[in-house]
PDB file of C-alpha atoms and ligand atoms in Angstrom:
ATOM      1  CA  SER A   1     134.114  52.684  85.798  1.00 48.00           C
ATOM      2  CA  ILE A   2     131.431  54.085  88.019  1.00 54.00           C
ATOM      3  CA  ALA A   3     129.313  50.547  87.216  1.00 51.00           C
ATOM      4  CA  THR A   4     132.387  48.642  87.795  1.00 51.00           C
ATOM      5  CA  LEU A   5     133.082  49.764  91.158  1.00 55.00           C
ATOM      6  CA  ALA A   6     128.978  49.213  91.817  1.00 55.00           C
ATOM      7  CA  GLY A   7     130.056  45.746  91.334  1.00 55.00           C
ATOM      8  CA  ALA A   8     129.251  45.170  87.568  1.00 55.00           C
ATOM      9  CA  ALA A   9     130.534  40.836  88.536  1.00 69.00           C
ATOM     10  CA  GLU A  10     129.805  40.912  84.148  1.00 85.00           C
ATOM     11  CA  THR A  11     132.009  42.407  81.288  1.00 90.00           C
ATOM     12  CA  PHE A  12     129.355  42.678  79.011  1.00 97.00           C
ATOM     13  CA  ARG A  13     131.268  42.150  75.293  1.00 97.00           C
ATOM     14  CA  ASN A  14     130.662  43.915  71.775  1.00 98.00           C
ATOM     15  CA  THR A  15     129.900  40.387  69.921  1.00 98.00           C
ATOM     16  CA  LEU A  16     132.157  41.451  66.526  1.00 97.00           C
ATOM     17  CA  ASN A  17     135.255  43.163  68.243  1.00 97.00           C
ATOM     18  CA  GLY A  18     135.472  41.549  71.716  1.00 97.00           C
ATOM     19  CA  GLU A  19     135.854  45.368  73.216  1.00 97.00           C
ATOM     20  CA  VAL A  20     134.134  46.236  76.290  1.00 97.00           C
ATOM     21  CA  LEU A  21     130.445  47.675  76.100  1.00 97.00           C
ATOM     22  CA  ASP A  22     129.793  50.868  77.725  1.00 97.00           C
ATOM     23  CA  LEU A  23     126.378  50.122  78.992  1.00 97.00           C
ATOM     24  CA  SER A  24     126.065  53.395  80.230  1.00 97.00           C
ATOM     25  CA  LYS A  25     124.941  54.482  76.940  1.00 98.00           C
ATOM     26  CA  ALA A  26     121.287  53.180  77.456  1.00 98.00           C
ATOM     27  CA  GLU A  27     118.422  54.182  79.200  1.00 98.00           C
ATOM     28  CA  VAL A  28     117.772  52.164  82.121  1.00 98.00           C
ATOM     29  CA  GLY A  29     113.848  52.683  81.849  1.00 98.00           C
ATOM     30  CA  GLU A  30     110.737  51.230  83.656  1.00 98.00           C
ATOM     31  CA  ASN A  31     112.800  48.060  85.601  1.00 98.00           C
ATOM     32  CA  PRO A  32     115.682  49.766  87.333  1.00 98.00           C
ATOM     33  CA  ASP A  33     115.581  46.653  89.815  1.00 98.00           C
ATOM     34  CA  ALA A  34     116.005  43.894  86.168  1.00 98.00           C
ATOM     35  CA  VAL A  35     118.914  46.199  84.866  1.00 98.00           C
ATOM     36  CA  LYS A  36     120.108  46.361  88.297  1.00 97.00           C
ATOM     37  CA  GLN A  37     120.789  42.828  88.834  1.00 97.00           C
ATOM     38  CA  PHE A  38     121.490  42.159  85.326  1.00 98.00           C
ATOM     39  CA  GLU A  39     124.465  43.613  84.655  1.00 97.00           C
ATOM     40  CA  LYS A  40     125.204  42.175  88.442  1.00 96.00           C
ATOM     41  CA  THR A  41     124.315  38.308  87.065  1.00 96.00           C
ATOM     42  CA  GLY A  42     124.250  38.304  83.519  1.00 96.00           C
ATOM     43  CA  LYS A  43     121.608  36.116  83.602  1.00 97.00           C
ATOM     44  CA  ASN A  44     118.140  38.158  82.826  1.00 98.00           C
ATOM     45  CA  PRO A  45     115.699  38.072  85.724  1.00 98.00           C
ATOM     46  CA  LEU A  46     112.859  38.612  83.271  1.00 98.00           C
ATOM     47  CA  ASN A  47     113.235  35.396  81.533  1.00 98.00           C
ATOM     48  CA  GLY A  48     109.841  33.329  82.598  1.00 96.00           C
ATOM     49  CA  ASP A  49     108.019  36.548  83.491  1.00 98.00           C
ATOM     50  CA  GLU A  50     105.245  36.666  81.650  1.00 98.00           C
ATOM     51  CA  ALA A  51     104.034  40.288  81.479  1.00 98.00           C
ATOM     52  CA  ALA A  52     108.186  41.081  81.361  1.00 98.00           C
ATOM     53  CA  VAL A  53     107.682  38.606  77.861  1.00 98.00           C
ATOM     54  CA  GLN A  54     104.373  40.509  76.455  1.00 98.00           C
ATOM     55  CA  LYS A  55     105.711  43.614  77.061  1.00 98.00           C
ATOM     56  CA  GLY A  56     108.651  42.211  75.243  1.00 98.00           C
ATOM     57  CA  LYS A  57     106.772  40.272  72.447  1.00 98.00           C
ATOM     58  CA  ASP A  58     105.523  44.440  71.454  1.00 98.00           C
ATOM     59  CA  GLU A  59     109.141  45.579  71.491  1.00 98.00           C
ATOM     60  CA  PHE A  60     110.145  42.467  69.358  1.00 98.00           C
ATOM     61  CA  LEU A  61     107.770  43.212  66.646  1.00 98.00           C
ATOM     62  CA  VAL A  62     108.052  47.120  66.991  1.00 97.00           C
ATOM     63  CA  ALA A  63     112.503  46.564  66.616  1.00 98.00           C
ATOM     64  CA  CYS A  64     113.377  43.022  65.402  1.00 98.00           C
ATOM     65  CA  ALA A  65     110.902  41.831  63.401  1.00 98.00           C
ATOM     66  CA  GLY A  66     110.944  43.506  60.450  1.00 98.00           C
ATOM     67  CA  CYS A  67     113.981  41.490  60.201  1.00 98.00           C
ATOM     68  CA  HIS A  68     113.866  38.568  62.373  1.00 98.00           C
ATOM     69  CA  GLY A  69     110.068  38.203  60.947  1.00 98.00           C
ATOM     70  CA  HIS A  70     106.635  38.146  63.097  1.00 96.00           C
ATOM     71  CA  TYR A  71     107.561  34.974  64.748  1.00 95.00           C
ATOM     72  CA  GLY A  72     111.434  35.613  64.706  1.00 98.00           C
ATOM     73  CA  LYS A  73     112.525  32.404  62.746  1.00 98.00           C
ATOM     74  CA  GLY A  74     114.204  34.474  60.294  1.00 97.00           C
ATOM     75  CA  LYS A  75     113.466  36.860  56.624  1.00 96.00           C
ATOM     76  CA  ILE A  76     117.000  39.439  56.159  1.00 95.00           C
ATOM     77  CA  GLY A  77     117.739  38.576  60.011  1.00 98.00           C
ATOM     78  CA  PRO A  78     118.715  34.896  61.015  1.00 98.00           C
ATOM     79  CA  SER A  79     115.931  32.733  62.944  1.00 98.00           C
ATOM     80  CA  LEU A  80     115.934  33.220  66.696  1.00 98.00           C
ATOM     81  CA  VAL A  81     114.223  30.684  67.650  1.00 98.00           C
ATOM     82  CA  ASP A  82     115.571  27.453  66.720  1.00 98.00           C
ATOM     83  CA  ASP A  83     119.433  26.141  68.661  1.00 97.00           C
ATOM     84  CA  TYR A  84     121.845  27.554  65.671  1.00 98.00           C
ATOM     85  CA  TRP A  85     123.664  30.585  66.823  1.00 98.00           C
ATOM     86  CA  THR A  86     126.335  32.292  64.110  1.00 98.00           C
ATOM     87  CA  TYR A  87     127.808  33.821  67.482  1.00 98.00           C
ATOM     88  CA  GLU A  88     127.299  31.023  70.179  1.00 97.00           C
ATOM     89  CA  THR A  89     127.433  34.270  72.688  1.00 97.00           C
ATOM     90  CA  ASN A  90     124.011  34.893  72.455  1.00 98.00           C
ATOM     91  CA  MET A  91     123.275  31.354  73.393  1.00 97.00           C
ATOM     92  CA  THR A  92     124.105  33.400  77.003  1.00 97.00           C
ATOM     93  CA  ASP A  93     122.059  36.800  77.928  1.00 98.00           C
ATOM     94  CA  ALA A  94     125.134  37.819  78.846  1.00 98.00           C
ATOM     95  CA  GLY A  95     125.953  37.100  74.736  1.00 98.00           C
ATOM     96  CA  LEU A  96     122.379  37.726  73.922  1.00 98.00           C
ATOM     97  CA  PHE A  97     122.083  41.232  75.282  1.00 98.00           C
ATOM     98  CA  SER A  98     125.173  42.417  74.014  1.00 98.00           C
ATOM     99  CA  THR A  99     124.299  41.409  70.202  1.00 98.00           C
ATOM    100  CA  ILE A 100     120.993  43.575  71.022  1.00 98.00           C
ATOM    101  CA  PHE A 101     122.980  46.328  72.756  1.00 98.00           C
ATOM    102  CA  GLY A 102     125.836  46.678  70.355  1.00 98.00           C
ATOM    103  CA  GLY A 103     124.847  45.103  66.997  1.00 98.00           C
ATOM    104  CA  ALA A 104     126.481  42.276  64.608  1.00 98.00           C
ATOM    105  CA  ARG A 105     127.281  42.075  61.105  1.00 97.00           C
ATOM    106  CA  ALA A 106     125.119  44.277  57.959  1.00 94.00           C
ATOM    107  CA  GLN A 107     122.176  45.786  58.797  1.00 96.00           C
ATOM    108  CA  MET A 108     122.446  44.650  63.010  1.00 98.00           C
ATOM    109  CA  GLY A 109     122.747  47.776  63.766  1.00 98.00           C
ATOM    110  CA  PRO A 110     123.199  48.539  67.271  1.00 98.00           C
ATOM    111  CA  HIS A 111     119.852  49.672  69.743  1.00 98.00           C
ATOM    112  CA  TYR A 112     121.682  51.320  72.569  1.00 98.00           C
ATOM    113  CA  MET A 113     120.206  54.713  71.809  1.00 97.00           C
ATOM    114  CA  SER A 114     116.090  52.993  70.051  1.00 98.00           C
ATOM    115  CA  MET A 115     115.585  50.765  73.012  1.00 98.00           C
ATOM    116  CA  THR A 116     116.302  51.239  77.027  1.00 98.00           C
ATOM    117  CA  LYS A 117     117.902  48.198  78.420  1.00 98.00           C
ATOM    118  CA  THR A 118     115.005  47.519  79.994  1.00 98.00           C
ATOM    119  CA  GLU A 119     113.335  47.321  77.087  1.00 98.00           C
ATOM    120  CA  MET A 120     116.379  44.916  75.759  1.00 98.00           C
ATOM    121  CA  LEU A 121     115.745  42.542  78.650  1.00 98.00           C
ATOM    122  CA  GLU A 122     112.081  42.037  77.914  1.00 99.00           C
ATOM    123  CA  SER A 123     112.698  41.745  74.237  1.00 98.00           C
ATOM    124  CA  MET A 124     114.771  38.942  75.798  1.00 98.00           C
ATOM    125  CA  ALA A 125     112.515  37.365  77.434  1.00 98.00           C
ATOM    126  CA  TYR A 126     110.062  36.945  74.558  1.00 98.00           C
ATOM    127  CA  ILE A 127     112.698  35.740  72.279  1.00 98.00           C
ATOM    128  CA  ARG A 128     113.694  33.272  74.698  1.00 98.00           C
ATOM    129  CA  SER A 129     110.175  32.411  75.719  1.00 98.00           C
ATOM    130  CA  ILE A 130     109.149  31.094  71.576  1.00 98.00           C
ATOM    131  CA  TYR A 131     112.621  29.262  71.618  1.00 98.00           C
ATOM    132  CA  GLU A 132     111.886  26.037  69.162  1.00 97.00           C
ATOM    133  CA  GLY A 133     115.178  24.772  69.460  1.00 97.00           C
ATOM    134  CA  LYS A 134     116.846  21.366  71.813  1.00 97.00           C
ATOM    135  CA  ALA A 135     116.303  22.137  75.469  1.00 97.00           C
ATOM    136  CA  SER A 136     119.878  20.676  75.726  1.00 95.00           C
ATOM    137  CA  LYS A 137     121.612  23.508  73.409  1.00 96.00           C
ATOM    138  CA  ALA A 138     119.766  25.885  75.701  1.00 97.00           C
ATOM    139  CA  LYS A 139     122.549  27.698  77.723  1.00 97.00           C
ATOM    140  CA  TRP A 140     121.199  30.356  79.209  1.00 97.00           C
ATOM    141  CA  LEU A 141     119.074  28.373  80.884  1.00 97.00           C
ATOM    142  CA  THR A 142     119.710  25.494  84.234  1.00 95.00           C
ATOM    143  CA  LEU A 143     119.777  22.382  84.236  1.00 96.00           C
ATOM    144  CA  GLU A 144     116.209  22.409  86.440  1.00 96.00           C
ATOM    145  CA  GLU A 145     114.457  24.754  84.243  1.00 95.00           C
ATOM    146  CA  LYS A 146     115.637  22.583  81.077  1.00 96.00           C
ATOM    147  CA  LYS A 147     113.883  20.193  82.426  1.00 96.00           C
ATOM    148  CA  ALA A 148     111.155  22.110  82.825  1.00 95.00           C
ATOM    149  CA  LEU A 149     111.039  22.767  79.074  1.00 96.00           C
ATOM    150  CA  LEU A 150     111.615  19.494  78.706  1.00 95.00           C
ATOM    151  CA  LYS A 151     108.208  18.499  80.633  1.00 95.00           C
ATOM    152  CA  LYS A 152     106.097  21.158  78.941  1.00 93.00           C
ATOM    153  CA  ARG A 153     106.956  20.301  75.445  1.00 93.00           C
ATOM    154  CA  LYS A 154     106.103  16.277  76.592  1.00 90.00           C
ATOM    155  CA  ALA A 155     103.042  17.846  77.499  1.00 89.00           C
ATOM    156  CA  LYS A 156     101.756  19.483  74.750  1.00 78.00           C
ATOM    157  CA  PRO A 157     104.955  17.869  71.466  1.00 67.00           C
ATOM    158  CA  ASP A 158     104.219  20.271  68.970  1.00 64.00           C
ATOM    159  CA  ALA A 159     108.096  21.630  68.921  1.00 59.00           C
ATOM    160  CA  GLY A 160     110.750  19.133  68.208  1.00 58.00           C
ATOM    161  CA  ASP A 161     113.074  18.207  70.776  1.00 64.00           C
ATOM    162  CA  ASP A 162     114.899  15.507  71.341  1.00 55.00           C
ATOM    163  CA  ALA A 163     114.023  13.036  74.127  1.00 47.00           C
ATOM    164  CA  GLY A 164     116.562  13.645  77.010  1.00 42.00           C
TER     165      GLY A 164
HETATM  166  C1  HEM B 201     120.986  39.374  63.787  1.00 66.26           C
HETATM  167  C2  HEM B 201     118.789  40.309  67.673  1.00 66.26           C
HETATM  168  C3  HEM B 201     116.540  43.996  65.410  1.00 66.26           C
HETATM  169  C4  HEM B 201     118.593  42.399  60.226  1.00 66.26           C
HETATM  170  C5  HEM B 201     121.062  39.248  64.668  1.00 66.26           C
HETATM  171  C6  HEM B 201     121.475  38.319  65.989  1.00 66.26           C
HETATM  172  C7  HEM B 201     121.009  38.377  67.274  1.00 66.26           C
HETATM  173  C8  HEM B 201     119.873  39.460  66.626  1.00 66.26           C
HETATM  174  C9  HEM B 201     120.915  37.985  68.204  1.00 66.26           C
HETATM  175  C10 HEM B 201     122.474  36.486  66.183  1.00 66.26           C
HETATM  176  C11 HEM B 201     121.740  35.841  65.515  1.00 66.26           C
HETATM  177  C12 HEM B 201     122.808  34.459  65.952  1.00 66.26           C
HETATM  178  O1  HEM B 201     124.156  34.276  66.345  1.00 66.26           O
HETATM  179  O2  HEM B 201     122.888  34.134  64.902  1.00 66.26           O
HETATM  180  C13 HEM B 201     117.372  41.114  66.515  1.00 66.26           C
HETATM  181  C14 HEM B 201     117.260  41.445  67.942  1.00 66.26           C
HETATM  182  C15 HEM B 201     116.958  43.310  67.114  1.00 66.26           C
HETATM  183  C16 HEM B 201     117.450  42.520  66.057  1.00 66.26           C
HETATM  184  C17 HEM B 201     116.871  40.871  69.367  1.00 66.26           C
HETATM  185  C18 HEM B 201     115.184  44.186  68.021  1.00 66.26           C
HETATM  186  C19 HEM B 201     116.166  44.450  69.091  1.00 66.26           C
HETATM  187  C20 HEM B 201     117.541  43.326  63.379  1.00 66.26           C
HETATM  188  C21 HEM B 201     117.075  45.113  62.766  1.00 66.26           C
HETATM  189  C22 HEM B 201     117.878  44.089  62.138  1.00 66.26           C
HETATM  190  C23 HEM B 201     118.279  43.222  61.965  1.00 66.26           C
HETATM  191  C24 HEM B 201     116.092  46.167  62.698  1.00 66.26           C
HETATM  192  C25 HEM B 201     117.588  44.524  60.756  1.00 66.26           C
HETATM  193  C26 HEM B 201     117.464  46.340  59.979  1.00 66.26           C
HETATM  194  C27 HEM B 201     120.456  41.533  61.249  1.00 66.26           C
HETATM  195  C28 HEM B 201     121.372  40.563  60.325  1.00 66.26           C
HETATM  196  C29 HEM B 201     121.119  40.052  61.313  1.00 66.26           C
HETATM  197  C30 HEM B 201     121.335  39.730  62.879  1.00 66.26           C
HETATM  198  C31 HEM B 201     121.174  41.114  59.174  1.00 66.26           C
HETATM  199  C32 HEM B 201     122.894  38.698  61.071  1.00 66.26           C
HETATM  200  C33 HEM B 201     123.918  40.028  61.864  1.00 66.26           C
HETATM  201  C34 HEM B 201     125.360  38.900  61.221  1.00 66.26           C
HETATM  202  O3  HEM B 201     125.538  37.589  61.242  1.00 66.26           O
HETATM  203  O4  HEM B 201     126.694  39.541  62.125  1.00 66.26           O
HETATM  204  N1  HEM B 201     119.725  39.633  65.682  1.00 66.26           N
HETATM  205  N2  HEM B 201     117.793  41.929  65.821  1.00 66.26           N
HETATM  206  N3  HEM B 201     118.119  42.541  63.229  1.00 66.26           N
HETATM  207  N4  HEM B 201     120.632  40.627  62.365  1.00 66.26           N
HETATM  208 FE1  HEM B 201     118.870  41.010  64.180  1.00 66.26          FE
HETATM  209 CA1   CA B 202     119.077  30.730  64.755  1.00 66.26          CA
END
């Protein structure tokens, strides 16, 4: 596709059947730079961006919380804040995006027609921001980011975590 020729280094695949997703099916939305960077690298540039996290929280409450709970801890759909994943691909930003974009089983439908790609990245940044699982299992974080998370939790130890 044109997108591939334009330099999308990452291939995004349907969480269930592995089929390559056509990312052009969703609108880009407000932050084309972030979307472009994400499609190239597979890493969400909005992780840790406080303004994006706030927008993502609102989007999560509208589009996801009905099934995943107000704090993402699970209801009809599973908890998204612990370190157990039905699909281990969701431990990467590319995998999480693909699940939102293309859906999974049962009520977890695709969101490419109801959310822009910017909104998907923002809600992903929110989901990562409320993570309570072990830092060592946060595959989307670099080693430095894992260390920073552990340090933050040590300063304010309310989430269960491993010592190192
Ligand atoms: C599964 C995210 C909206 C119901 C999942 C998973 C993710 C996710 C990442 C896979 C979790 C894992 O691997 O353990 C989201 C996000 C949403 C959203 C970010 C909003 C954009 C919804 C809605 C419903 C729903 C609206 C209900 C109508 C489910 C169910 C599963 C699931 C039942 C389990 C599917 C399976 O295991 O294949 N969701 N979800 N989700 N979600 Fe959602
Ligand atoms: Ca989980």
